[in-house]
Coordinates of C-alpha atoms in Angstrom, one line a residue:
M1 CA 84.3 26.0 120.3
T2 CA 82.7 22.8 121.3
S3 CA 82.6 22.0 125.0
R4 CA 83.6 18.3 124.7
P5 CA 86.8 17.0 123.1
T6 CA 86.7 15.8 119.5
A7 CA 89.7 13.6 119.7
E8 CA 90.9 10.9 122.1
R9 CA 93.3 11.8 124.8
S10 CA 96.8 10.5 124.1
D11 CA 99.2 8.9 126.6
T12 CA 102.1 10.6 124.7
R13 CA 101.5 13.9 126.6
A14 CA 104.3 13.0 128.9
R15 CA 106.8 13.3 126.0
R16 CA 105.9 17.0 125.3
P17 CA 108.8 19.4 125.2
L18 CA 109.3 21.7 128.3
V19 CA 108.5 24.8 126.2
G20 CA 105.2 24.1 124.4
R21 CA 105.0 23.9 120.7
Q22 CA 104.6 27.1 118.7
V23 CA 105.2 29.1 121.9
L24 CA 108.1 31.1 120.4
H25 CA 108.8 31.8 116.8
G26 CA 112.1 32.8 115.4
P27 CA 113.5 36.0 117.0
A28 CA 110.8 36.0 119.7
W29 CA 113.2 33.8 121.7
F30 CA 115.7 36.7 121.9
A31 CA 113.0 39.4 122.3
V32 CA 111.4 38.0 125.4
L33 CA 114.2 36.0 127.1
A34 CA 117.0 38.6 126.8
P35 CA 115.5 41.4 129.0
P36 CA 115.4 39.3 132.2
L37 CA 118.9 37.9 131.6
V38 CA 120.6 41.2 130.9
P39 CA 120.8 42.1 134.6
V40 CA 122.4 38.8 135.4
L41 CA 125.1 39.4 132.8
L42 CA 125.7 42.9 134.0
W43 CA 126.0 41.6 137.6
L44 CA 128.5 38.9 136.6
N45 CA 130.6 41.6 134.9
S46 CA 130.6 43.9 138.0
D47 CA 132.6 44.3 141.2
A48 CA 129.5 43.1 143.2
V49 CA 130.4 39.5 142.4
V50 CA 133.6 39.7 144.5
L51 CA 131.6 40.5 147.7
A52 CA 128.6 38.4 146.8
F53 CA 129.3 35.3 148.9
T54 CA 131.6 36.5 151.7
T55 CA 128.9 35.9 154.4
P56 CA 125.6 34.1 154.5
A57 CA 123.8 37.4 154.7
A58 CA 125.7 38.7 151.7
A59 CA 124.9 35.6 149.7
L60 CA 121.2 35.9 150.4
R61 CA 121.2 39.6 149.5
S62 CA 122.9 38.8 146.2
A63 CA 120.4 36.1 145.4
A64 CA 117.6 38.4 146.3
L65 CA 119.0 41.2 144.1
L66 CA 119.2 38.8 141.1
A67 CA 115.7 37.4 141.7
G68 CA 114.3 40.9 142.0
L69 CA 116.0 42.3 138.9
C70 CA 115.1 39.3 136.8
G71 CA 111.5 39.4 138.1
Y72 CA 111.2 43.2 137.5
S73 CA 112.6 42.8 134.0
A74 CA 110.3 39.9 133.2
F75 CA 107.4 42.0 134.6
A76 CA 108.3 44.9 132.2
T77 CA 108.5 42.4 129.3
N78 CA 105.0 41.2 130.0
L79 CA 103.6 44.7 130.0
V80 CA 105.2 45.2 126.6
L81 CA 103.6 42.0 125.4
S82 CA 100.3 43.1 126.8
A83 CA 100.4 46.2 124.5
R84 CA 99.7 43.9 121.5
W85 CA 102.0 45.9 119.3
P86 CA 101.7 44.4 115.8
A87 CA 105.5 44.3 115.3
I88 CA 105.9 42.2 118.4
E89 CA 103.0 39.9 117.5
R90 CA 104.7 39.2 114.2
L91 CA 107.8 38.1 116.1
F92 CA 105.7 35.3 117.5
G93 CA 103.9 34.5 114.3
G94 CA 100.5 35.0 115.9
L95 CA 98.8 36.6 118.9
D96 CA 97.8 33.2 120.4
R97 CA 101.4 32.2 120.5
M98 CA 102.4 35.4 122.1
Y99 CA 99.7 35.1 124.8
R100 CA 100.7 31.6 125.6
F101 CA 104.2 32.8 126.4
H102 CA 102.7 35.8 128.2
R103 CA 101.0 33.4 130.6
R104 CA 104.1 31.4 131.2
L105 CA 106.2 34.5 131.8
A106 CA 103.6 35.8 134.3
A107 CA 104.2 32.6 136.3
A108 CA 107.9 33.2 136.2
V109 CA 107.4 36.8 137.4
A110 CA 105.4 35.7 140.4
T111 CA 108.0 33.0 141.3
L112 CA 110.9 35.4 141.0
L113 CA 109.2 38.2 143.0
V114 CA 108.2 35.8 145.8
A115 CA 111.8 34.5 145.8
H116 CA 113.1 38.1 146.0
V117 CA 111.0 38.9 149.1
V118 CA 111.8 35.6 150.8
L119 CA 115.5 36.1 150.2
V120 CA 115.5 39.7 151.3
L121 CA 113.8 38.8 154.6
G122 CA 116.3 35.9 155.0
S123 CA 119.2 38.2 154.5
Q124 CA 117.7 40.6 157.0
A125 CA 117.3 37.8 159.5
A126 CA 120.9 36.7 158.9
T127 CA 122.3 40.2 159.6
P128 CA 123.0 40.8 163.3
G129 CA 120.9 43.5 164.8
A130 CA 118.7 43.9 161.8
S131 CA 114.9 43.8 162.1
V132 CA 112.8 41.7 159.7
V133 CA 109.6 43.4 160.7
G134 CA 111.1 46.9 160.4
L135 CA 112.0 46.3 156.8
L136 CA 108.2 46.0 156.0
L137 CA 107.2 49.3 157.6
P138 CA 107.4 52.8 156.3
D139 CA 110.2 53.6 158.7
A140 CA 112.5 51.6 156.4
G141 CA 112.3 54.5 153.9
W142 CA 110.0 55.3 151.0
R143 CA 112.2 53.5 148.5
V144 CA 112.0 50.2 150.3
F145 CA 108.4 50.7 151.3
A146 CA 107.5 51.3 147.6
G147 CA 108.7 47.7 147.0
V148 CA 106.5 46.4 149.8
L149 CA 103.5 48.2 148.4
A150 CA 104.2 46.9 144.9
F151 CA 104.6 43.3 146.0
A152 CA 101.4 43.5 148.1
G153 CA 99.5 45.0 145.1
F154 CA 100.9 42.3 142.8
A155 CA 99.9 39.6 145.2
A156 CA 96.4 41.0 145.6
V157 CA 95.8 41.4 141.8
L158 CA 97.1 37.9 141.1
T159 CA 95.0 36.4 143.9
V160 CA 91.8 38.1 142.6
T161 CA 92.5 37.0 139.0
L162 CA 93.3 33.4 139.9
L163 CA 90.7 32.8 142.6
G164 CA 88.0 35.3 141.9
R165 CA 86.6 33.5 138.8
L166 CA 86.1 36.9 137.1
R167 CA 84.1 37.3 133.9
H168 CA 86.1 38.6 130.9
E169 CA 85.3 42.3 131.4
P170 CA 86.2 42.6 135.1
F171 CA 89.2 40.4 134.4
L172 CA 90.6 43.0 131.9
R173 CA 89.9 45.9 134.3
V174 CA 91.7 44.2 137.2
H175 CA 94.6 43.4 134.9
R176 CA 95.0 47.1 134.0
V177 CA 96.0 47.6 137.7
F178 CA 99.2 45.8 137.0
G179 CA 100.5 49.0 135.3
L180 CA 100.1 50.9 138.6
V181 CA 101.7 48.0 140.5
F182 CA 104.6 48.1 138.1
T183 CA 105.0 51.9 138.6
A184 CA 105.3 51.4 142.4
G185 CA 107.8 48.6 141.7
A186 CA 109.8 51.0 139.5
L187 CA 110.1 53.5 142.3
H188 CA 111.7 50.7 144.3
A189 CA 113.9 49.2 141.6
L190 CA 115.2 52.5 140.3
R191 CA 115.7 54.3 143.6
V192 CA 117.0 51.7 146.1
Q193 CA 120.4 53.0 147.0
G194 CA 123.6 51.2 146.0
I195 CA 122.3 49.0 143.2
G196 CA 123.3 51.2 140.2
S197 CA 126.7 52.1 141.8
Q198 CA 127.6 48.5 142.1
I199 CA 126.6 47.3 138.6
R200 CA 127.7 49.3 135.7
F201 CA 125.1 50.3 133.1
L202 CA 122.3 48.8 135.2
D203 CA 120.5 52.1 135.9
G204 CA 120.4 53.0 132.2
Y205 CA 119.1 49.6 131.3
L206 CA 116.4 49.6 133.9
L207 CA 115.3 53.1 132.8
L208 CA 114.9 52.0 129.2
L209 CA 113.0 48.9 130.2
T210 CA 110.8 50.8 132.5
A211 CA 110.0 53.4 129.8
A212 CA 109.1 50.6 127.4
A213 CA 106.8 48.9 129.9
I214 CA 105.0 52.1 131.0
T215 CA 104.7 53.2 127.4
G216 CA 103.1 49.8 126.5
W217 CA 100.7 50.0 129.4
I218 CA 99.6 53.6 128.5
Y219 CA 99.3 52.6 124.8
R220 CA 97.0 49.6 125.6
S221 CA 95.2 50.4 128.9
G222 CA 95.6 54.1 129.7
L223 CA 94.9 55.7 126.3
G224 CA 94.0 52.6 124.2
R225 CA 90.9 54.1 122.7
T226 CA 92.9 57.1 121.4
L227 CA 96.2 55.6 120.5
V228 CA 95.4 52.1 119.1
R229 CA 94.5 52.1 115.4
R230 CA 91.1 50.8 114.7
N231 CA 88.7 50.5 111.8
F232 CA 85.1 51.5 112.1
Y233 CA 82.2 49.4 110.9
R234 CA 78.4 49.3 111.3
V235 CA 76.4 46.2 112.0
A236 CA 74.6 45.2 108.8
A237 CA 73.0 42.0 109.9
L238 CA 73.1 39.1 112.4
R239 CA 72.3 35.9 110.6
P240 CA 71.4 32.9 112.8
R241 CA 73.3 29.7 112.0
G242 CA 71.7 27.0 114.1
A243 CA 70.5 27.3 117.7
S244 CA 73.7 28.9 119.2
I245 CA 75.7 30.3 116.4
A246 CA 75.2 33.5 114.5
E247 CA 77.2 35.2 111.7
V248 CA 77.8 38.9 112.3
V249 CA 77.9 41.0 109.1
L250 CA 79.7 44.3 109.3
E251 CA 79.8 47.1 106.7
P252 CA 82.8 49.4 106.6
A253 CA 82.2 53.0 107.7
D254 CA 85.7 54.1 106.5
A255 CA 88.6 52.2 104.9
P256 CA 87.9 48.4 105.0
L257 CA 90.2 46.1 107.0
D258 CA 93.1 44.5 105.2
F259 CA 93.6 41.0 106.4
E260 CA 94.7 37.5 105.4
P261 CA 92.5 34.4 105.5
G262 CA 92.6 32.7 108.9
Q263 CA 93.2 35.9 110.9
H264 CA 91.0 37.2 113.8
V265 CA 90.1 40.7 115.1
F266 CA 88.9 42.3 118.3
I267 CA 85.6 44.0 118.1
G268 CA 83.8 46.4 120.5
I269 CA 80.1 47.2 119.8
N270 CA 78.6 50.5 120.8
D271 CA 75.2 49.0 121.9
P272 CA 73.6 48.7 125.3
A273 CA 73.0 45.0 124.7
V274 CA 76.7 44.2 125.2
G275 CA 79.6 45.7 127.0
R276 CA 82.1 48.0 125.3
E277 CA 85.2 45.8 126.0
L278 CA 86.9 44.3 123.0
H279 CA 86.4 40.6 122.3
P280 CA 88.3 38.4 119.7
F281 CA 86.5 36.6 116.9
S282 CA 87.8 34.9 113.8
I283 CA 87.1 36.4 110.4
T284 CA 84.9 34.2 108.2
S285 CA 84.8 36.4 105.1
A286 CA 87.4 36.3 102.3
P287 CA 89.7 39.3 101.7
G288 CA 88.2 41.7 99.2
E289 CA 84.6 41.0 100.1
P290 CA 82.5 44.2 100.6
T291 CA 81.5 43.1 104.2
L292 CA 83.4 41.7 107.1
R293 CA 81.9 38.5 108.5
L294 CA 82.5 36.9 111.9
A295 CA 81.0 33.7 113.3
V296 CA 80.0 33.8 117.0
K297 CA 78.9 31.0 119.3
A298 CA 76.9 31.8 122.4
V299 CA 79.1 30.5 125.2
G300 CA 78.9 33.4 127.7
D301 CA 77.2 36.6 128.6
Y302 CA 78.7 38.7 125.8
T303 CA 78.1 36.2 122.9
S304 CA 74.7 35.3 124.2
A305 CA 73.7 39.0 124.2
L306 CA 74.9 39.6 120.6
P307 CA 71.6 38.8 119.0
G308 CA 70.1 41.7 120.8
V309 CA 72.4 44.2 119.0
E310 CA 70.5 46.5 116.7
P311 CA 71.6 46.8 113.0
G312 CA 73.4 50.1 112.4
A313 CA 75.3 50.0 115.7
W314 CA 78.9 51.3 115.5
V315 CA 81.7 48.7 115.8
R316 CA 85.3 49.3 116.6
V317 CA 87.5 46.7 114.9
E318 CA 91.1 46.2 116.0
G319 CA 93.5 44.0 114.1
P320 CA 94.0 41.8 112.2
Y321 CA 96.0 39.4 114.3
G322 CA 97.3 35.9 113.8
G323 CA 99.4 34.0 111.3
F324 CA 97.4 30.8 111.2
W325 CA 97.5 30.4 107.4
H326 CA 100.3 32.8 106.5
R327 CA 101.5 31.8 103.1
G328 CA 99.4 28.7 103.4
E329 CA 98.1 29.0 99.9
R330 CA 101.6 28.0 98.7
V331 CA 101.5 24.6 100.4
R332 CA 100.6 21.8 98.0
R333 CA 99.2 19.2 100.4
Q334 CA 97.2 20.3 103.5
V335 CA 94.9 18.7 106.1
W336 CA 92.6 21.1 107.9
I337 CA 90.9 19.9 111.1
A338 CA 88.2 22.0 112.7
G339 CA 86.4 21.2 115.9
G340 CA 83.0 22.9 116.4
I341 CA 83.2 26.7 116.2
G342 CA 86.9 26.1 115.3
I343 CA 85.6 26.0 111.7
T344 CA 85.6 29.8 111.6
P345 CA 89.1 30.5 110.3
F346 CA 88.7 27.7 107.8
L347 CA 85.5 29.4 106.4
S348 CA 87.7 32.4 105.4
M349 CA 90.3 30.2 104.0
V350 CA 87.8 28.2 101.9
R351 CA 86.1 31.3 100.7
S352 CA 89.4 32.8 99.6
L353 CA 90.4 29.8 97.5
P354 CA 90.0 30.5 93.8
S355 CA 87.1 28.8 92.1
G356 CA 87.5 26.4 89.2
Q357 CA 87.1 29.3 86.7
A358 CA 89.9 31.3 88.3
S359 CA 93.5 31.2 87.0
G360 CA 96.9 32.3 88.1
D361 CA 99.5 31.3 90.6
G362 CA 97.0 31.0 93.4
D363 CA 95.0 28.3 91.6
L364 CA 94.8 25.0 93.4
G365 CA 96.3 23.1 90.4
S366 CA 95.9 19.5 89.6
D367 CA 98.4 18.4 92.3
R368 CA 97.0 20.6 95.1
K369 CA 95.0 18.7 97.7
I370 CA 93.2 20.0 100.8
D371 CA 91.1 17.8 103.1
L372 CA 88.9 19.7 105.6
Y373 CA 87.7 17.6 108.5
Y374 CA 84.6 19.3 110.0
L375 CA 84.2 17.8 113.5
T376 CA 81.0 18.3 115.6
D377 CA 79.3 16.5 118.5
K378 CA 76.3 15.7 116.3
A379 CA 75.5 16.1 112.6
A380 CA 73.0 18.9 113.2
S381 CA 75.7 21.0 114.8
A382 CA 77.6 21.3 111.4
V383 CA 75.7 24.5 110.5
F384 CA 78.2 25.6 107.8
L385 CA 78.4 22.2 106.1
D386 CA 76.0 22.9 103.2
E387 CA 77.9 26.1 102.3
L388 CA 81.2 24.3 102.5
L389 CA 80.1 21.5 100.3
A390 CA 78.8 24.0 97.7
L391 CA 82.1 25.9 97.8
A392 CA 84.1 22.7 97.5
A393 CA 82.2 21.7 94.4
D394 CA 83.7 24.7 92.6
R395 CA 87.2 24.4 94.1
P396 CA 89.3 21.6 92.6
G397 CA 91.3 19.6 95.1
L398 CA 89.3 20.7 98.2
R399 CA 87.4 17.9 100.0
I400 CA 85.0 18.4 102.9
I401 CA 84.9 15.5 105.4
P402 CA 82.2 15.9 108.0
L403 CA 82.4 13.8 111.1
A404 CA 80.0 13.7 114.1
D405 CA 81.1 12.3 117.4
E406 CA 77.7 10.6 118.0
R407 CA 78.0 8.7 114.7
N408 CA 81.7 8.4 113.9
G409 CA 83.4 8.6 117.2
F410 CA 86.4 10.9 117.9
L411 CA 88.8 11.6 115.1
T412 CA 92.3 10.1 115.5
A413 CA 95.5 10.5 113.5
A414 CA 95.2 6.9 112.3
R415 CA 91.8 7.7 110.8
V416 CA 93.3 10.8 109.1
V417 CA 96.0 8.6 107.5
E418 CA 93.3 6.1 106.5
T419 CA 91.2 8.8 104.8
S420 CA 93.8 11.3 103.5
G421 CA 96.7 8.8 102.8
K422 CA 100.3 9.1 104.1
L423 CA 101.0 12.5 105.7
T424 CA 104.5 12.8 104.4
G425 CA 105.0 16.4 103.3
V426 CA 101.6 17.4 104.5
T427 CA 101.0 20.5 106.6
V428 CA 98.2 20.1 109.2
Y429 CA 96.1 23.0 110.5
L430 CA 94.1 22.5 113.7
C431 CA 91.5 24.8 115.3
G432 CA 89.1 23.7 118.0
P433 CA 89.0 22.9 121.7
K434 CA 92.3 22.6 123.5
P435 CA 91.8 18.9 124.4
M436 CA 91.3 18.2 120.7
T437 CA 94.3 20.1 119.5
D438 CA 96.5 18.6 122.2
A439 CA 95.5 15.0 121.6
L440 CA 95.6 15.2 117.8
T441 CA 99.0 17.0 117.8
E442 CA 100.6 14.2 119.8
Q443 CA 99.0 11.5 117.6
L444 CA 100.0 13.2 114.4
V445 CA 103.6 13.4 115.7
T446 CA 103.4 9.7 116.5
V447 CA 102.4 8.9 112.9
G448 CA 105.3 10.9 111.5
V449 CA 104.1 14.5 111.1
P450 CA 106.9 16.9 112.2
R451 CA 105.8 19.4 114.8
D452 CA 106.9 22.3 112.6
R453 CA 104.3 21.1 110.1
I454 CA 101.4 21.2 112.6
R455 CA 99.9 24.7 112.9
F456 CA 97.1 25.5 115.2
E457 CA 94.9 28.4 116.4
E458 CA 94.3 28.4 120.1
F459 CA 93.1 31.8 121.2
R460 CA 91.9 31.8 124.8
L461 CA 90.5 34.8 126.6
G462 CA 91.3 35.7 130.2
G463 CA 88.5 35.3 132.7
R464 CA 85.6 33.0 132.6
L465 CA 83.0 33.2 129.9
R466 CA 79.9 32.5 131.9

């Protein structure tokens, strides 16, 4: 994606909803918010409520208990999300949406666990004759000390990931430690005396949640190369597309991948030129083509090293993921806005559109209209423009609108209305740098496009690219 924004920043950001757009999708609300809330409901329905606020120390202990149970449950939920199970991804309508909520939930976990520790220490300080320091030492018992170790490990991993400016590969390796931290936390949460006896059904619930979290961690991080289903390909060619972009062409070694236009995959290449960690890339080929094509821009160590990969190298392909254009072929009026390398999902979408000679329900038809805005910093950066224009010439209703910042300035929603007409009933698809999608989304809402008609792809890796 381009490094500079391709749309003006909007002052309407202050009016954004508290929960970001497209963060949760349908039943995903229930799937991710229910687990942390169940302990609260069980506690409210228990005898523990009666004695919760009899003394200041008891009130602090009760608050600590609730913060710890909610934090532990949210931590377990995040490990389940990290597993990238396809069924859960479909609940969110796309992996990018799921990961956005994953990051927000991680912040909630950190807040709840810090609150738990502070409240526990506060309750200890408010109890006559109790030692605050003694609670942090092994003498407090292995059940309590397991919680101390778990919190220390959680804080250490979080500090390293936030302040260490790790590259993508080390970032993933450090994150895998969270599974071990959670296991230590499970010994504390499941074995601290008195919790289960006070709250009915809590032990059983925590056991189920713990099993799901550890299973997800093992599935993804522990035995991922064995358990996660992947397709195998070989590198057929790497085709340069300008100074910093290449199209990777893969030939299937077994059953080809079944995907929809606009989706992305994770690939791992068995070649010494690059690391073996999986990296996400958008598919640029159309479904049914004999090869799988991916467009890659050199923005970091991994992508810069890709040209050194030898043809014939084995490639693990995991996916597909995403629902960017799910059932989009049924929408009569569409506006597509691509910023820089954000053109990649649209390449697959354009290539999948039927040509003028094709017929059937999927044909564009006389009333189907799609405007594709191809935004780049300068005209020479639009490396796929010639191919897009050639494809559009044979696809009725598809119009390619190239705009370069140096010549045309940043695209605004007002210019989209001027070029494409009123946006009533139009579905807008955005893919590009986050400043671009943020600014254009707010501007589009201002000119009357409902948020549920604005779709965007915003996949962001953890760790820094350079």
